[in-house]
Coordinates of C-alpha atoms in Angstrom, one line a residue:
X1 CA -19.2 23.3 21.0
X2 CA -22.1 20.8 21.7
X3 CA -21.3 18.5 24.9
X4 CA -21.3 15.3 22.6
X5 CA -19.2 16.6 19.9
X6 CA -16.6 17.8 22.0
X7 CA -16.6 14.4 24.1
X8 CA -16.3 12.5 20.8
X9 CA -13.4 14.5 19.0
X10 CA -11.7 14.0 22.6
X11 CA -12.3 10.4 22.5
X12 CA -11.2 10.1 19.0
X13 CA -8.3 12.1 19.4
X14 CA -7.2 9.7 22.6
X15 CA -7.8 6.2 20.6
X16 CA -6.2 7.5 18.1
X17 CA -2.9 8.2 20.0
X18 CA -3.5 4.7 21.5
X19 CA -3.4 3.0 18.5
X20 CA -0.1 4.7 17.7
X21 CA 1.4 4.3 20.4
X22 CA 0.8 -0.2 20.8
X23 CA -2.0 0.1 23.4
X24 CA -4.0 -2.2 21.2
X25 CA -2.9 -4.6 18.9
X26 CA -3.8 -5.7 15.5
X27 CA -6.4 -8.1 15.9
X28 CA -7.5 -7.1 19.3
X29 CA -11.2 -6.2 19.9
X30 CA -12.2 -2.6 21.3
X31 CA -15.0 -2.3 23.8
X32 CA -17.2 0.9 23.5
X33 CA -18.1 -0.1 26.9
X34 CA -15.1 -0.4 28.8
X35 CA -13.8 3.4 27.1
X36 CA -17.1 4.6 28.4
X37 CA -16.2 4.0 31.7
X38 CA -12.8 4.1 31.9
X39 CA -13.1 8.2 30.7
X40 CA -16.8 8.6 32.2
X41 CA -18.9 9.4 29.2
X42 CA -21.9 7.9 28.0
X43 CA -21.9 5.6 25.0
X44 CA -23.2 7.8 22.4
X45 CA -19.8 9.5 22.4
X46 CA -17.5 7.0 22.3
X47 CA -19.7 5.1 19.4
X48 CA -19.5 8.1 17.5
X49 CA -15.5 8.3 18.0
X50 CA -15.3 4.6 16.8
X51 CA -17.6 5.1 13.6
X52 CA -15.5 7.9 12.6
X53 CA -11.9 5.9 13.4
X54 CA -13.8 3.3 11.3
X55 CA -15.2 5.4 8.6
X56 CA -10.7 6.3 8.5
X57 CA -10.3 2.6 8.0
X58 CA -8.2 2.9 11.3
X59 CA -10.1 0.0 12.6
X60 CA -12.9 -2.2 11.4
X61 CA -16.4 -2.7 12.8
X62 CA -17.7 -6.1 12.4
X63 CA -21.0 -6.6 13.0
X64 CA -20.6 -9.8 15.1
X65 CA -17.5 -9.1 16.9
X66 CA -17.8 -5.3 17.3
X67 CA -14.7 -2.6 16.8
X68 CA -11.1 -4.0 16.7
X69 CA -8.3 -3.2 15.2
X70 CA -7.7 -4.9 11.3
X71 CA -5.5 -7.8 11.5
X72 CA -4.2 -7.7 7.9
X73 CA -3.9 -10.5 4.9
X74 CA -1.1 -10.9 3.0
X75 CA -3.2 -8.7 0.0
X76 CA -4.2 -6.2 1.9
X77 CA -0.8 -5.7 3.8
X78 CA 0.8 -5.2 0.4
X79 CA -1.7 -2.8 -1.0
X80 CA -0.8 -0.4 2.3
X81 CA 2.5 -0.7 1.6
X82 CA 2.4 -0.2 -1.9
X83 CA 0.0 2.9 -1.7
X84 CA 2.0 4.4 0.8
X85 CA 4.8 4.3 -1.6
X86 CA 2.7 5.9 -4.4
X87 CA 2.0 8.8 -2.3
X88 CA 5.6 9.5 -0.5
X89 CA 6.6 9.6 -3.7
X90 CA 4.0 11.9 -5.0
X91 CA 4.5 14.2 -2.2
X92 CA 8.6 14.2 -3.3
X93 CA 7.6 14.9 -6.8
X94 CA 5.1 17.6 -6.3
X95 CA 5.6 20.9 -8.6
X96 CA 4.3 22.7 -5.0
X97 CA 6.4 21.2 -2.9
X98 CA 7.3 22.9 0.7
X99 CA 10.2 23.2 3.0
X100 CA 9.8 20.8 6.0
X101 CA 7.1 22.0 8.6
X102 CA 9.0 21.2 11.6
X103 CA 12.4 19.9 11.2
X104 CA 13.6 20.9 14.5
X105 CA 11.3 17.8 15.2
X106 CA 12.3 15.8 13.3
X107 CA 16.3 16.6 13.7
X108 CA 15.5 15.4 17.7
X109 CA 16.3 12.5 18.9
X110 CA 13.8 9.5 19.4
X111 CA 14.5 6.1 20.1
X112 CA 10.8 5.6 19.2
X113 CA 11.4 4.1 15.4
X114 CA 7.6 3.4 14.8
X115 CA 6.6 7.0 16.1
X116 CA 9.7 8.5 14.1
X117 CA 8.5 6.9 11.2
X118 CA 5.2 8.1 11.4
X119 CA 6.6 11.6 12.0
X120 CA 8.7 11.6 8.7
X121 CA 5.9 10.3 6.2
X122 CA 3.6 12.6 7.8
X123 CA 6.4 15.3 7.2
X124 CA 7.2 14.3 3.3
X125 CA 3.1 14.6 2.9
X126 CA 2.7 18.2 3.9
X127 CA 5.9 19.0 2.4
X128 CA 3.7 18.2 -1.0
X129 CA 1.6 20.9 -0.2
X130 CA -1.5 18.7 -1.4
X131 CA -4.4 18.7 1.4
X132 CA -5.9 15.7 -0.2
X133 CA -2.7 14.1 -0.2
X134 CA -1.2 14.7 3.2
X135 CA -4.5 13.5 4.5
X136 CA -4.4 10.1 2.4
X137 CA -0.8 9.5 4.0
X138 CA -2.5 10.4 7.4
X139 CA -4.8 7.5 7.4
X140 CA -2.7 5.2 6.1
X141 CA -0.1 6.7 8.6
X142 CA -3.0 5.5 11.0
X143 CA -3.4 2.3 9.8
X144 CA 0.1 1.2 9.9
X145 CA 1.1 2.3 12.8
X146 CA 0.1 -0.7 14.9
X147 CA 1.5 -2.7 12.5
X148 CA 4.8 -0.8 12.6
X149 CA 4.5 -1.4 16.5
X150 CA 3.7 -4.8 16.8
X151 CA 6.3 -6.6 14.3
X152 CA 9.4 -4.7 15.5
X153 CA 10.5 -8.7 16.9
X154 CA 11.2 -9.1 13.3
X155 CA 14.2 -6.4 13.4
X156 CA 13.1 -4.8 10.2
X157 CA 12.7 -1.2 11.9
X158 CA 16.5 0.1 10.8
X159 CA 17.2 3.1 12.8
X160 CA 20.0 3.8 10.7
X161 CA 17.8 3.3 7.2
X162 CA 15.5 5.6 9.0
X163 CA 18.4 8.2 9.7
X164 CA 19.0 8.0 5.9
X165 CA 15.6 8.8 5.1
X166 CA 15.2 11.6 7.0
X167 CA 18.2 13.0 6.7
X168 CA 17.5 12.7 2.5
X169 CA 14.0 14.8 3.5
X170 CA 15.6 17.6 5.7
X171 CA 18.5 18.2 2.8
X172 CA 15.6 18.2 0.0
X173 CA 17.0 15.6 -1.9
X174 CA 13.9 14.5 -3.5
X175 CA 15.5 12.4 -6.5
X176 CA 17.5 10.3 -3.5
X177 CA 14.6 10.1 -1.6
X178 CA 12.4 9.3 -3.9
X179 CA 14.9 5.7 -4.3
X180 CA 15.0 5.6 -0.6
X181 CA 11.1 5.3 -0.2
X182 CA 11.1 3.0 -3.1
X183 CA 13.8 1.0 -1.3
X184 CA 12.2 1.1 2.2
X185 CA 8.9 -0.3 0.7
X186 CA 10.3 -2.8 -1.6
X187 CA 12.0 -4.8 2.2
X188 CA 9.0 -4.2 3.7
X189 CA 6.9 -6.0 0.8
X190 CA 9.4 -8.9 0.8
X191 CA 8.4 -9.7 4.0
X192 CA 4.7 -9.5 4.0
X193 CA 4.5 -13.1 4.5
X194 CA 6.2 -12.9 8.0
X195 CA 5.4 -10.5 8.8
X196 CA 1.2 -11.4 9.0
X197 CA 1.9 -14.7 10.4
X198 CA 3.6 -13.3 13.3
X199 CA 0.3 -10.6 14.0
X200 CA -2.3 -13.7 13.3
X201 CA 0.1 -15.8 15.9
X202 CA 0.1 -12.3 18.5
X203 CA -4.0 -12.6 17.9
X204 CA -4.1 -16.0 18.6
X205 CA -2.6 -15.2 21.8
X206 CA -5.0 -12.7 22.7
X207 CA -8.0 -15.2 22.2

């Protein structure tokens, strides 16, 4: 594989898991230069990571404050939520519709409700069996994910609602979970309001 490429799909792989993960915030700038150095490539690679996380919508590249990660409006926060819905659904509706890749996985325990979360959707989408459509719930899967991190002060990240969920998922119970998902998004939409207010207070913080 060509030098660059392979340092770029590395790169891209490793922001990726940071932005799952909390390392950055929503709202909080990304420095091409500082991810240079800190792995000890040149900039050309870790440019062509950030276009590509960008070109994902995972985050946003402004052209007079550089790459950060989207701090969401009330609008745009309830369109994720809302097409994440549409496509859970889809994926427990499918006429193709697969047993569950991994539930060994899944069945484990984790503690980690935003990375158990993003586990299960990703789970439900490949279980539709739709390439286009498990990789539709993998961006927004992306895009959430920070969000999912950085409002858990609200208490809105049930451990037992997610229990429910995937326990729904691993007995292939696709007309219960079908409610479920409807049910999960429906709280989640409710508190759109709070829910950017607190991330526009966090970026205040960071600035």
């Amino acid at each position: 594989m060509d030098p660059v490429r392979s340092k770029t799909a590395l790169l891209y792989s490793t922001v990726r898991r940071a932005l799952q993960s909390g390392r950055y915030v929503p709202g909080e700038r990304i420095d091409p230069a500082s991810l240079a150095h800190e792995f000890h490539m040149s900039p050309t690679p870790v440019r062509c990571a950030l276009y590509r996380l960008a070109g994902e919508g995972v985050i946003a590249d402004h052209p007079r404050h550089g790459f950060q990660v989207p701090l969401p409006t009330e609008l745009g926060l309830r369109d994720q939520y809302d097409w994440m819905e549409q496509l859970l659904v889809l994926a427990c509706t499918s006429p193709v519709r697969k047993v569950s890749p991994y539930p060994s996985v899944l069945a484990a325990a984790d503690d980690d409700v935003p990375k158990r979360t993003w586990k299960l959707f990703d789970a439900i989408a490949r279980s539709g069996g739709q390439w286009s459509l498990h990789q539709a719930v993998r961006r927004n899967n992306d895009r959430l994910a920070p969000i999912r991190r950085a409002k858990r002060e609200l208490m809105i990240d049930d451990t037992e609602e997610l229990d429910r969920l995937q326990q729904l998922f691993l007995d292939r119970d696709a007309r219960h979970l079908e409610q479920a998902l409807r049910e999960y998004h429906a709280r989640r939409k409710q508190l759109v309001p709070q829910i950017v207010a607190l991330l526009a207070e966090r970026c205040d913080r960071l600035h």
